[in-house]
XYZ file of C-alpha atoms in Angstrom:
321
model
C 38.528 41.710 -18.839
C 39.543 43.123 -22.169
C 42.876 44.095 -23.635
C 42.178 47.785 -24.042
C 45.706 48.988 -24.692
C 48.854 47.810 -26.403
C 52.045 47.176 -24.476
C 53.912 50.239 -23.307
C 56.978 48.248 -22.243
C 58.290 44.794 -23.045
C 61.424 43.042 -21.840
C 62.334 46.161 -19.887
C 62.226 48.364 -22.979
C 59.727 50.989 -24.144
C 57.623 49.739 -27.036
C 57.920 51.701 -30.286
C 55.513 50.971 -33.135
C 57.160 51.142 -36.548
C 55.606 54.143 -38.333
C 55.100 54.626 -42.032
C 58.299 55.625 -43.869
C 59.243 59.258 -43.315
C 56.598 59.824 -40.680
C 58.992 60.311 -37.755
C 62.590 59.704 -36.731
C 63.424 56.203 -35.567
C 65.096 55.455 -32.238
C 68.295 53.432 -31.927
C 67.551 49.813 -32.783
C 68.552 48.409 -29.401
C 66.837 51.053 -27.276
C 63.240 49.934 -27.814
C 61.049 46.900 -28.311
C 59.927 47.159 -31.931
C 56.220 46.669 -32.535
C 55.005 45.750 -36.018
C 51.362 46.476 -36.778
C 49.724 46.350 -40.202
C 47.134 48.940 -39.149
C 49.686 51.475 -37.940
C 51.910 50.876 -40.969
C 49.235 52.110 -43.367
C 47.103 48.976 -43.861
C 49.692 47.191 -45.951
C 50.347 43.421 -45.971
C 52.639 42.097 -43.268
C 55.363 41.027 -45.736
C 55.647 44.687 -46.750
C 55.738 45.788 -43.116
C 58.486 43.258 -42.458
C 60.456 44.405 -45.501
C 60.138 48.032 -44.417
C 61.311 47.113 -40.919
C 64.381 45.194 -42.068
C 65.248 47.920 -44.608
C 65.017 50.805 -42.134
C 66.182 49.305 -38.818
C 69.616 47.701 -38.201
C 68.336 44.212 -37.472
C 71.590 43.041 -35.867
C 70.918 45.447 -32.974
C 67.252 44.615 -32.338
C 66.733 43.165 -28.849
C 62.965 42.792 -28.600
C 60.137 42.360 -31.082
C 56.377 42.642 -30.590
C 53.934 41.510 -33.274
C 50.631 43.378 -33.354
C 47.759 42.821 -35.812
C 49.275 41.071 -38.832
C 46.201 41.089 -41.086
C 44.737 43.824 -43.257
C 41.033 43.068 -43.555
C 39.887 39.619 -42.476
C 41.642 37.783 -39.676
C 44.303 35.413 -40.949
C 46.613 32.844 -39.436
C 49.950 33.648 -37.817
C 51.944 30.949 -39.582
C 53.086 33.025 -42.631
C 54.163 35.839 -40.313
C 56.157 33.497 -38.118
C 57.751 31.906 -41.157
C 58.992 35.323 -42.303
C 60.552 36.015 -38.909
C 62.176 32.600 -38.680
C 63.548 32.813 -42.223
C 65.395 36.003 -41.236
C 66.548 34.747 -37.850
C 70.211 35.053 -38.819
C 69.766 38.806 -39.201
C 68.743 39.151 -35.517
C 71.663 37.861 -33.413
C 70.784 40.210 -30.521
C 67.089 39.271 -30.319
C 66.250 38.252 -26.751
C 62.474 38.699 -26.538
C 59.465 38.060 -28.758
C 55.763 38.609 -28.108
C 53.239 37.193 -30.554
C 49.868 38.941 -30.786
C 49.855 42.243 -28.919
C 46.271 42.675 -30.050
C 43.502 44.527 -28.208
C 39.953 43.271 -27.745
C 38.686 45.877 -30.200
C 41.049 44.568 -32.875
C 40.271 40.883 -32.348
C 38.800 38.735 -29.594
C 41.488 36.652 -27.921
C 39.702 33.398 -28.831
C 39.660 34.389 -32.529
C 43.404 34.894 -32.869
C 44.578 32.272 -35.333
C 47.922 31.020 -34.099
C 50.224 28.133 -34.937
C 52.969 25.873 -33.585
C 55.344 28.208 -31.720
C 58.025 25.575 -31.073
C 60.175 26.766 -34.037
C 60.702 30.072 -32.223
C 62.575 28.286 -29.443
C 64.390 26.022 -31.876
C 65.508 28.898 -34.100
C 66.481 31.447 -31.429
C 68.668 29.598 -28.895
C 69.544 32.832 -27.072
C 65.935 33.984 -26.637
C 65.188 34.954 -23.024
C 61.486 35.817 -23.180
C 58.578 34.444 -25.204
C 54.989 35.595 -24.865
C 51.991 34.354 -26.823
C 48.393 35.616 -26.794
C 45.559 33.548 -28.234
C 44.093 30.055 -28.188
C 42.381 27.566 -30.429
C 40.957 29.907 -33.126
C 37.414 28.720 -32.350
C 37.014 26.556 -35.405
C 37.952 29.269 -37.870
C 39.738 26.804 -40.115
C 43.286 27.523 -38.955
C 45.589 25.336 -36.919
C 45.401 25.883 -33.158
C 48.158 27.117 -30.919
C 50.547 24.265 -30.207
C 53.922 23.503 -28.655
C 56.304 20.545 -28.688
C 58.653 19.682 -25.799
C 62.088 21.234 -26.290
C 65.229 21.979 -24.338
C 66.218 25.631 -24.299
C 69.158 26.865 -22.247
C 68.465 30.614 -22.205
C 64.687 31.125 -21.819
C 63.878 32.973 -18.584
C 60.254 34.027 -19.166
C 57.451 32.021 -20.795
C 53.909 33.385 -20.903
C 50.761 32.101 -22.585
C 47.737 34.416 -22.440
C 44.574 32.624 -23.507
C 40.880 32.362 -22.826
C 41.238 28.664 -23.583
C 44.759 27.243 -23.475
C 44.892 23.787 -25.107
C 45.856 20.993 -22.747
C 48.426 19.882 -25.300
C 50.321 23.137 -24.750
C 50.216 22.733 -20.966
C 51.528 19.172 -21.217
C 54.281 20.268 -23.604
C 55.392 23.010 -21.217
C 55.645 20.430 -18.457
C 57.765 18.218 -20.691
C 60.182 20.983 -21.728
C 63.647 21.304 -20.254
C 64.158 24.965 -19.390
C 66.960 25.211 -16.837
C 67.062 29.041 -16.871
C 63.284 29.597 -16.618
C 62.437 32.090 -13.865
C 58.852 33.084 -14.719
C 56.053 30.904 -16.069
C 52.497 32.155 -16.589
C 49.669 30.088 -18.045
C 46.216 31.581 -18.554
C 44.216 28.372 -18.715
C 40.784 29.713 -19.635
C 37.615 27.701 -20.090
C 36.664 24.548 -21.942
C 34.141 26.405 -24.098
C 37.059 28.211 -25.759
C 39.438 25.271 -25.949
C 40.858 25.300 -22.427
C 40.784 21.564 -21.824
C 43.841 21.301 -19.557
C 43.371 19.385 -16.309
C 45.129 19.629 -12.966
C 46.825 16.347 -13.863
C 48.374 18.084 -16.885
C 50.036 20.529 -14.476
C 51.624 17.780 -12.365
C 55.108 17.903 -13.973
C 55.316 21.643 -13.300
C 53.998 21.355 -9.745
C 56.336 18.500 -8.900
C 59.395 20.754 -9.105
C 62.802 19.707 -10.368
C 62.217 20.374 -14.050
C 62.534 24.152 -13.693
C 65.189 24.683 -11.012
C 65.421 28.465 -11.523
C 61.660 29.116 -11.375
C 60.749 31.897 -8.951
C 57.342 33.033 -10.230
C 54.452 30.761 -11.211
C 51.114 31.916 -12.567
C 48.294 29.411 -13.073
C 45.489 31.805 -13.850
C 42.114 32.455 -15.437
C 40.817 28.958 -14.781
C 37.330 27.602 -14.245
C 38.953 24.929 -12.025
C 40.881 27.463 -9.941
C 39.803 25.781 -6.690
C 41.254 22.465 -7.863
C 44.477 24.203 -8.844
C 44.663 25.838 -5.411
C 44.233 22.430 -3.779
C 47.060 21.023 -5.888
C 49.266 24.020 -5.067
C 48.708 23.401 -1.358
C 50.916 20.310 -1.519
C 53.044 21.068 -4.595
C 56.840 20.779 -4.120
C 57.458 23.661 -6.572
C 55.992 26.177 -4.107
C 58.993 26.048 -1.779
C 61.280 27.591 -4.410
C 58.888 30.358 -5.487
C 59.028 34.036 -4.590
C 55.632 34.854 -6.055
C 52.500 32.899 -6.913
C 49.602 34.022 -9.100
C 46.240 32.241 -8.885
C 44.240 35.216 -10.111
C 41.580 35.819 -12.781
C 39.756 32.529 -12.271
C 36.835 31.073 -10.340
C 38.543 31.001 -6.949
C 36.089 30.478 -4.089
C 36.286 29.896 -0.350
C 36.905 26.187 -1.001
C 40.108 26.891 -2.887
C 41.491 29.254 -0.276
C 40.533 26.836 2.492
C 42.728 24.258 0.735
C 45.590 26.760 0.590
C 45.259 27.500 4.299
C 45.330 23.803 5.189
C 48.357 23.172 2.985
C 52.004 24.109 3.144
C 53.051 27.546 4.415
C 53.008 30.382 1.925
C 54.621 32.972 4.164
C 57.959 32.762 2.335
C 56.339 34.321 -0.734
C 56.901 37.985 -1.470
C 53.593 38.178 -3.334
C 50.401 36.124 -3.610
C 48.067 37.360 -6.346
C 44.426 36.304 -6.021
C 42.744 39.222 -7.789
C 39.437 38.568 -9.557
C 38.042 36.104 -7.019
C 34.748 34.987 -5.485
C 35.764 34.932 -1.816
C 33.540 35.836 1.084
C 34.677 38.499 3.509
C 35.596 36.002 6.197
C 37.815 33.893 3.925
C 39.504 36.979 2.478
C 40.309 38.114 6.014
C 41.663 34.667 6.897
C 44.113 34.467 3.983
C 45.208 38.048 4.575
C 45.834 37.287 8.252
C 47.601 33.995 7.612
C 49.859 35.130 4.763
C 49.775 38.911 4.652
C 50.637 39.314 8.329
C 53.974 37.634 7.654
C 54.914 40.347 5.162
C 53.626 38.734 1.978
C 51.812 41.125 -0.344
C 48.366 39.615 -0.961
C 46.272 41.000 -3.825
C 42.588 40.454 -3.106
C 41.295 43.153 -5.440
C 38.450 42.782 -7.951
C 36.120 40.712 -5.834
C 33.357 39.334 -8.067
C 29.739 38.447 -7.372
C 28.249 35.378 -9.066
C 25.678 35.961 -11.765
C 22.334 34.489 -10.795
C 19.962 32.806 -13.218
C 16.761 31.393 -11.735
C 17.982 29.171 -8.886
C 21.562 28.808 -10.103
C 24.748 30.821 -9.678
C 27.244 31.321 -12.491
C 30.872 32.292 -11.904
C 33.210 33.456 -14.637
C 36.882 33.869 -15.410
C 38.397 37.231 -16.318
C 39.350 36.285 -19.899
C 37.463 33.808 -22.067
C 36.173 34.978 -25.458
């Protein structure tokens, strides 16, 4: 899987990329999610893009912000960009959503995105409702990896980490956060080769329920231990409060779905997403009959075939490098 296109919508708003000055008329500040992209802005440094944005757009009315490629030539770390945004936080009282790294695969591989500690975003914007982050551990490129510290945040409703290798430290921090308003949580766990060293045990605080009382959608995706996650989900207390569950994009096999079928009922779910899987026909039919027949929408698209090398089979997640 690659990220071929930039966001078209974010936080319920159409995405509008800030053009070069004078290139076209600007929409009302609160009517769009503003996307900042050094390439689209004329290959100028991000501080100049940020200055142009704050000069031309009434920042007090901005509701959503999307950060695209923030470098000019060589990839660089996100920290200076985030520091600029945080330093001007007082100018954005209406900001409710932020996405860091709306970057396509052609612009930068997801594992190469050089991120930072994103905790200050939650500490600085207490009214933020949605935070999305794309990237992982920077693959030894000399920058700090993506990280998070446990926080309490009263307003956050959506938290999403897209990664081909999500650090276990981030997963544990999410589980230790207090997010009473959180409705949607998605974690792309990835593979160990690209820094995805989280274990099923790291997910235990999330699966236990209680910490996120408003949670209605849970995505634990893109994992090379997807079968183990499915087995944990089968007995997880959090499932009873969910309306949708996403176990897609990973190495889900018949063993994982067998565990789901032997576990607690899933028929209360409105949607069960298992796309990009390695299920046999018989097991796919069984989960469809057991869950789909009750009215749950079951996504079993993108069936994969293992790669074969000599006498071994190799299965793969949707997003890694």
